[in-house]
Amino acid sequence: MNRNDRRTVLTAIIIGTLALIGLWLTNGGEQTPVVEQQHKDSLQQQRNGIYGKGNYYGKGNYGKHASASMTVGEVPVRHTEEFYFDPNTADSTQLMRLGLPAWMIRNIYRYRARGGVYRSKRDFAQTYGLTKKDYLRLEPYIRISDDYQSAATLFPKEERDSVRHTVKLKEGERIALNTADTTQLMKVPGIGSYYAKEIVRHGKWIGGYVSVDQLDEIEGFPQSAKQYFVINNPTPQRIAINKLSLQQLRRHPYINYYMAKAIVDYRQLHGDIKSLQDLRFSKDFTADVIQRLEPYVEY
């Protein structure tokens, strides 16, 4: 470079340096407004990204929120919420909003996956790792759906208490099967409200008991309970076997369609039936069938 070129380059460097010094002095050493605004926007985006503008933490429409505070450097503290929830159906997002840690949420999911059910608030209090402080905070908001309540709640409290405090019969004691009501029937060991009602219902359906063994016709009836029953002077309801039509005969629980047809056919061919033994040649009237039906017919 010759002398003139060196002067030109030196002049340009001096001018540029002076311009930079002047710009720095003008702003007082601070960030430009554009840089400062970019910094503020970045902090706001971080807050929105973490807290979802109130959808998961902070203010929302789900219930009462705990007050939040900010630490030094504008780092936000996670908010917790209190709102009504069912521990049997609450998902991970709801449980997280309630302030439960991830590991506890996984324990709740595992419990439910194994078939566990929270039937009461006390059941939820036994969640592994749940502190007394957190339970007392959440307890007012626990709502157990009726779908998860015990089936015993279907019956009135008075009935449940009567079953619980019923004095059972001692061995050797008996009750009359045809005249006992449900309260008396529940005194029999092994008989609760369900079987007591079934005994009464079945007795009305067949027209009255003539044998204790007829209790075997009730599905699942406990055999050990039969020893506590006795039949006194049975007076079963009888059907007029020579007068009823085929459809009317079928209404009796001991007579099916083919038996009813055999009765009607015999009457048409031979006249009135004098005894069920008249039907013994029909394949549908075996000795056992005749013996069971005999107390319930009249001629």
CSV table of C-alpha atoms in Angstrom, one decimal:
chain,number,residue,atom,x,y,z
A,1,MET,CA,0.0,0.0,0.0
A,2,ASN,CA,1.3,3.4,-0.8
A,3,ARG,CA,1.1,6.4,1.5
A,4,ASN,CA,-2.3,7.6,0.4
A,5,ASP,CA,-3.9,4.2,0.8
A,6,ARG,CA,-2.5,3.8,4.3
A,7,ARG,CA,-4.0,7.2,5.3
A,8,THR,CA,-7.4,6.2,4.0
A,9,VAL,CA,-7.5,3.0,5.9
A,10,LEU,CA,-6.3,4.6,9.1
A,11,THR,CA,-8.9,7.4,8.8
A,12,ALA,CA,-11.7,4.8,8.4
A,13,ILE,CA,-10.6,2.8,11.5
A,14,ILE,CA,-10.5,6.0,13.6
A,15,ILE,CA,-14.0,7.1,12.4
A,16,GLY,CA,-15.5,3.7,13.1
A,17,THR,CA,-14.0,3.5,16.6
A,18,LEU,CA,-15.3,7.0,17.5
A,19,ALA,CA,-18.8,6.0,16.2
A,20,LEU,CA,-18.9,2.9,18.5
A,21,ILE,CA,-17.8,4.9,21.5
A,22,GLY,CA,-20.5,7.6,20.8
A,23,LEU,CA,-23.2,4.9,20.5
A,24,TRP,CA,-22.2,3.3,23.8
A,25,LEU,CA,-22.2,6.7,25.6
A,26,THR,CA,-25.6,7.6,24.2
A,27,ASN,CA,-27.3,4.4,25.6
A,28,GLY,CA,-25.5,4.6,28.9
A,29,GLY,CA,-24.1,1.1,28.6
A,30,GLU,CA,-27.6,-0.4,28.8
A,31,GLN,CA,-29.3,-2.9,26.4
A,32,THR,CA,-31.1,-1.5,23.5
A,33,PRO,CA,-34.9,-1.5,23.8
A,34,VAL,CA,-35.2,-4.3,21.2
A,35,VAL,CA,-32.9,-6.6,23.2
A,36,GLU,CA,-34.6,-5.8,26.4
A,37,GLN,CA,-38.0,-6.5,24.9
A,38,GLN,CA,-36.8,-9.8,23.5
A,39,HIS,CA,-35.6,-10.7,27.0
A,40,LYS,CA,-39.0,-10.0,28.6
A,41,ASP,CA,-40.8,-11.9,25.8
A,42,SER,CA,-38.6,-14.9,26.5
A,43,LEU,CA,-39.4,-14.9,30.2
A,44,GLN,CA,-43.1,-14.6,29.5
A,45,GLN,CA,-43.0,-17.6,27.0
A,46,GLN,CA,-41.3,-19.7,29.7
A,47,ARG,CA,-44.0,-18.9,32.2
A,48,ASN,CA,-46.8,-19.7,29.7
A,49,GLY,CA,-45.0,-22.9,28.6
A,50,ILE,CA,-44.7,-24.2,32.2
A,51,TYR,CA,-48.1,-23.1,33.6
A,52,GLY,CA,-50.3,-23.2,30.5
A,53,LYS,CA,-51.8,-19.8,31.2
A,54,GLY,CA,-53.9,-21.2,34.1
A,55,ASN,CA,-55.0,-24.5,32.5
A,56,TYR,CA,-52.9,-26.7,34.8
A,57,TYR,CA,-51.5,-24.4,37.4
A,58,GLY,CA,-52.3,-20.8,38.4
A,59,LYS,CA,-55.8,-19.4,38.0
A,60,GLY,CA,-58.4,-21.5,36.4
A,61,ASN,CA,-62.0,-22.6,36.7
A,62,TYR,CA,-61.6,-25.8,38.6
A,63,GLY,CA,-61.8,-24.8,42.2
A,64,LYS,CA,-59.9,-23.0,44.9
A,65,HIS,CA,-56.2,-22.4,44.2
A,66,ALA,CA,-53.4,-22.1,46.7
A,67,SER,CA,-51.6,-18.7,46.6
A,68,ALA,CA,-48.4,-18.6,44.7
A,69,SER,CA,-45.2,-16.8,45.3
A,70,MET,CA,-42.1,-16.0,43.2
A,71,THR,CA,-38.6,-16.7,44.1
A,72,VAL,CA,-35.6,-14.5,43.3
A,73,GLY,CA,-34.9,-14.3,39.6
A,74,GLU,CA,-38.7,-14.5,38.7
A,75,VAL,CA,-38.7,-18.4,38.9
A,76,PRO,CA,-42.4,-19.4,39.5
A,77,VAL,CA,-43.5,-21.8,42.2
A,78,ARG,CA,-45.9,-24.6,41.1
A,79,HIS,CA,-49.6,-24.0,42.1
A,80,THR,CA,-51.8,-26.7,43.6
A,81,GLU,CA,-55.6,-26.8,43.2
A,82,GLU,CA,-58.5,-28.2,45.2
A,83,PHE,CA,-61.5,-29.4,43.4
A,84,TYR,CA,-64.0,-32.3,43.6
A,85,PHE,CA,-62.6,-35.6,42.4
A,86,ASP,CA,-63.2,-39.3,42.5
A,87,PRO,CA,-60.0,-41.3,43.2
A,88,ASN,CA,-61.5,-44.2,41.3
A,89,THR,CA,-61.7,-42.2,38.0
A,90,ALA,CA,-59.4,-39.2,38.3
A,91,ASP,CA,-56.7,-39.2,35.6
A,92,SER,CA,-53.0,-38.4,36.0
A,93,THR,CA,-53.6,-34.7,34.9
A,94,GLN,CA,-56.2,-34.1,37.6
A,95,LEU,CA,-54.1,-35.9,40.3
A,96,MET,CA,-51.1,-33.8,39.3
A,97,ARG,CA,-53.2,-30.6,39.6
A,98,LEU,CA,-54.1,-31.7,43.1
A,99,GLY,CA,-50.5,-31.6,44.0
A,100,LEU,CA,-49.7,-35.3,44.1
A,101,PRO,CA,-46.2,-36.3,43.0
A,102,ALA,CA,-45.7,-38.5,39.9
A,103,TRP,CA,-44.6,-41.6,41.9
A,104,MET,CA,-47.7,-41.5,44.1
A,105,ILE,CA,-49.9,-41.2,41.0
A,106,ARG,CA,-48.2,-44.3,39.6
A,107,ASN,CA,-49.1,-46.1,42.8
A,108,ILE,CA,-52.7,-45.1,42.5
A,109,TYR,CA,-52.8,-46.3,38.9
A,110,ARG,CA,-51.2,-49.7,39.9
A,111,TYR,CA,-53.8,-50.1,42.7
A,112,ARG,CA,-56.7,-49.5,40.4
A,113,ALA,CA,-55.2,-51.8,37.7
A,114,ARG,CA,-55.1,-54.7,40.2
A,115,GLY,CA,-58.8,-54.2,40.8
A,116,GLY,CA,-58.5,-52.0,43.8
A,117,VAL,CA,-61.5,-49.7,44.6
A,118,TYR,CA,-61.7,-46.7,46.9
A,119,ARG,CA,-65.1,-47.3,48.6
A,120,SER,CA,-64.7,-44.5,51.2
A,121,LYS,CA,-62.5,-41.6,52.0
A,122,ARG,CA,-60.7,-43.7,54.6
A,123,ASP,CA,-59.6,-46.1,51.7
A,124,PHE,CA,-58.0,-43.1,49.9
A,125,ALA,CA,-56.2,-42.1,53.2
A,126,GLN,CA,-54.4,-45.4,53.1
A,127,THR,CA,-52.7,-44.5,49.8
A,128,TYR,CA,-49.0,-45.2,50.2
A,129,GLY,CA,-47.0,-42.0,50.9
A,130,LEU,CA,-50.0,-39.7,51.3
A,131,THR,CA,-49.2,-37.4,54.2
A,132,LYS,CA,-51.7,-36.3,56.9
A,133,LYS,CA,-51.4,-32.7,55.7
A,134,ASP,CA,-52.2,-33.5,52.1
A,135,TYR,CA,-55.1,-35.8,53.1
A,136,LEU,CA,-56.7,-33.2,55.3
A,137,ARG,CA,-56.3,-30.7,52.4
A,138,LEU,CA,-58.0,-33.0,49.9
A,139,GLU,CA,-60.5,-34.8,52.2
A,140,PRO,CA,-63.4,-32.2,51.7
A,141,TYR,CA,-63.2,-32.6,47.9
A,142,ILE,CA,-63.3,-36.4,47.7
A,143,ARG,CA,-66.5,-37.7,46.1
A,144,ILE,CA,-66.9,-41.5,45.7
A,145,SER,CA,-69.4,-42.4,43.0
A,146,ASP,CA,-72.3,-44.6,43.9
A,147,ASP,CA,-71.0,-47.1,41.3
A,148,TYR,CA,-68.1,-47.9,43.7
A,149,GLN,CA,-70.2,-48.1,46.9
A,150,SER,CA,-70.7,-51.4,48.7
A,151,ALA,CA,-73.8,-53.3,47.6
A,152,ALA,CA,-74.9,-53.4,51.2
A,153,THR,CA,-75.9,-49.7,50.9
A,154,LEU,CA,-78.8,-50.8,48.6
A,155,PHE,CA,-80.7,-51.9,51.7
A,156,PRO,CA,-82.0,-49.6,54.4
A,157,LYS,CA,-79.8,-49.1,57.4
A,158,GLU,CA,-82.5,-50.6,59.7
A,159,GLU,CA,-82.5,-53.8,57.6
A,160,ARG,CA,-78.7,-54.0,57.6
A,161,ASP,CA,-78.7,-53.5,61.4
A,162,SER,CA,-81.4,-56.2,61.9
A,163,VAL,CA,-79.4,-58.7,59.9
A,164,ARG,CA,-76.3,-57.9,61.8
A,165,HIS,CA,-77.9,-58.2,65.2
A,166,THR,CA,-80.3,-61.2,64.4
A,167,VAL,CA,-80.0,-63.9,67.0
A,168,LYS,CA,-79.6,-67.2,65.2
A,169,LEU,CA,-81.4,-70.5,66.1
A,170,LYS,CA,-79.5,-73.0,68.1
A,171,GLU,CA,-79.1,-76.6,66.9
A,172,GLY,CA,-82.3,-78.6,67.4
A,173,GLU,CA,-84.6,-75.5,67.1
A,174,ARG,CA,-87.1,-75.5,64.2
A,175,ILE,CA,-89.4,-73.0,62.6
A,176,ALA,CA,-92.5,-73.7,60.4
A,177,LEU,CA,-91.6,-73.2,56.8
A,178,ASN,CA,-95.0,-72.2,55.5
A,179,THR,CA,-95.9,-69.6,58.1
A,180,ALA,CA,-92.5,-68.0,58.9
A,181,ASP,CA,-91.9,-64.4,57.7
A,182,THR,CA,-88.6,-63.0,56.5
A,183,THR,CA,-87.6,-61.8,60.0
A,184,GLN,CA,-88.1,-65.3,61.4
A,185,LEU,CA,-86.4,-66.9,58.4
A,186,MET,CA,-83.3,-64.8,58.9
A,187,LYS,CA,-82.8,-66.4,62.4
A,188,VAL,CA,-81.8,-69.6,60.6
A,189,PRO,CA,-78.0,-70.0,60.3
A,190,GLY,CA,-76.9,-69.4,56.8
A,191,ILE,CA,-80.1,-67.5,55.8
A,192,GLY,CA,-79.8,-63.8,55.2
A,193,SER,CA,-82.3,-61.3,53.7
A,194,TYR,CA,-81.8,-62.7,50.1
A,195,TYR,CA,-82.6,-66.3,50.9
A,196,ALA,CA,-85.4,-65.3,53.3
A,197,LYS,CA,-87.1,-63.4,50.5
A,198,GLU,CA,-86.5,-66.3,48.1
A,199,ILE,CA,-88.1,-68.8,50.5
A,200,VAL,CA,-91.2,-66.7,50.7
A,201,ARG,CA,-91.3,-66.0,47.0
A,202,HIS,CA,-90.8,-69.7,46.0
A,203,GLY,CA,-93.5,-70.9,48.4
A,204,LYS,CA,-96.1,-68.6,46.9
A,205,TRP,CA,-95.0,-69.6,43.4
A,206,ILE,CA,-95.5,-73.3,43.9
A,207,GLY,CA,-98.6,-72.9,46.1
A,208,GLY,CA,-97.1,-73.7,49.5
A,209,TYR,CA,-94.5,-76.1,50.7
A,210,VAL,CA,-95.3,-79.8,51.3
A,211,SER,CA,-91.7,-80.9,51.9
A,212,VAL,CA,-88.5,-79.3,53.2
A,213,ASP,CA,-86.7,-80.8,50.2
A,214,GLN,CA,-88.5,-78.3,47.9
A,215,LEU,CA,-86.0,-75.7,49.2
A,216,ASP,CA,-83.5,-77.4,46.9
A,217,GLU,CA,-85.4,-75.8,44.0
A,218,ILE,CA,-84.0,-72.4,45.1
A,219,GLU,CA,-80.7,-72.0,43.3
A,220,GLY,CA,-77.7,-72.2,45.6
A,221,PHE,CA,-79.8,-72.8,48.7
A,222,PRO,CA,-77.5,-73.9,51.6
A,223,GLN,CA,-78.1,-77.5,52.6
A,224,SER,CA,-77.1,-76.9,56.2
A,225,ALA,CA,-80.1,-74.7,56.7
A,226,LYS,CA,-82.7,-77.3,55.9
A,227,GLN,CA,-82.4,-79.0,59.3
A,228,TYR,CA,-84.0,-75.9,60.9
A,229,PHE,CA,-87.3,-76.1,59.1
A,230,VAL,CA,-90.4,-78.2,59.7
A,231,ILE,CA,-93.7,-78.6,57.7
A,232,ASN,CA,-96.8,-78.4,59.9
A,233,ASN,CA,-100.2,-79.4,58.4
A,234,PRO,CA,-99.4,-78.4,54.8
A,235,THR,CA,-102.4,-76.9,52.9
A,236,PRO,CA,-101.1,-76.4,49.3
A,237,GLN,CA,-103.2,-74.6,46.7
A,238,ARG,CA,-104.7,-77.2,44.3
A,239,ILE,CA,-105.5,-76.9,40.6
A,240,ALA,CA,-108.6,-78.4,39.0
A,241,ILE,CA,-106.8,-80.8,36.7
A,242,ASN,CA,-110.1,-81.8,34.8
A,243,LYS,CA,-111.3,-78.3,34.2
A,244,LEU,CA,-108.3,-76.1,33.2
A,245,SER,CA,-107.2,-75.5,29.6
A,246,LEU,CA,-103.8,-76.4,28.3
A,247,GLN,CA,-102.6,-72.8,28.8
A,248,GLN,CA,-104.0,-72.6,32.3
A,249,LEU,CA,-102.3,-75.9,33.2
A,250,ARG,CA,-99.0,-74.7,32.0
A,251,ARG,CA,-99.0,-71.8,34.5
A,252,HIS,CA,-98.2,-74.2,37.3
A,253,PRO,CA,-94.4,-74.4,37.9
A,254,TYR,CA,-94.5,-78.2,38.0
A,255,ILE,CA,-96.3,-78.6,34.7
A,256,ASN,CA,-94.6,-78.0,31.3
A,257,TYR,CA,-96.2,-77.9,27.8
A,258,TYR,CA,-95.9,-81.6,27.1
A,259,MET,CA,-97.4,-82.6,30.4
A,260,ALA,CA,-100.3,-80.1,30.0
A,261,LYS,CA,-100.9,-81.6,26.5
A,262,ALA,CA,-100.9,-85.1,27.8
A,263,ILE,CA,-103.5,-84.2,30.4
A,264,VAL,CA,-105.8,-82.5,27.8
A,265,ASP,CA,-105.3,-85.4,25.3
A,266,TYR,CA,-106.2,-88.0,28.0
A,267,ARG,CA,-109.4,-86.1,28.9
A,268,GLN,CA,-110.4,-86.0,25.3
A,269,LEU,CA,-109.9,-89.7,24.9
A,270,HIS,CA,-110.9,-91.2,28.3
A,271,GLY,CA,-112.8,-88.5,30.1
A,272,ASP,CA,-112.0,-87.1,33.5
A,273,ILE,CA,-108.8,-88.1,35.3
A,274,LYS,CA,-109.4,-90.0,38.5
A,275,SER,CA,-105.7,-90.1,39.6
A,276,LEU,CA,-102.4,-89.0,38.3
A,277,GLN,CA,-101.6,-92.7,38.0
A,278,ASP,CA,-103.9,-92.6,35.0
A,279,LEU,CA,-101.1,-90.7,33.2
A,280,ARG,CA,-98.3,-93.1,34.2
A,281,PHE,CA,-98.1,-94.5,30.7
A,282,SER,CA,-97.1,-91.0,29.4
A,283,LYS,CA,-93.3,-90.6,29.2
A,284,ASP,CA,-93.7,-87.2,30.7
A,285,PHE,CA,-95.3,-88.5,33.9
A,286,THR,CA,-92.6,-90.4,35.7
A,287,ALA,CA,-93.0,-91.7,39.2
A,288,ASP,CA,-91.0,-88.7,40.6
A,289,VAL,CA,-93.1,-86.2,38.6
A,290,ILE,CA,-96.4,-87.8,39.8
A,291,GLN,CA,-95.2,-87.8,43.4
A,292,ARG,CA,-94.2,-84.1,43.3
A,293,LEU,CA,-97.3,-82.9,41.5
A,294,GLU,CA,-99.9,-85.0,43.5
A,295,PRO,CA,-100.3,-82.6,46.4
A,296,TYR,CA,-101.2,-79.8,44.1
A,297,VAL,CA,-104.1,-81.3,42.0
A,298,GLU,CA,-107.7,-82.0,42.7
A,299,TYR,CA,-110.1,-84.0,40.5
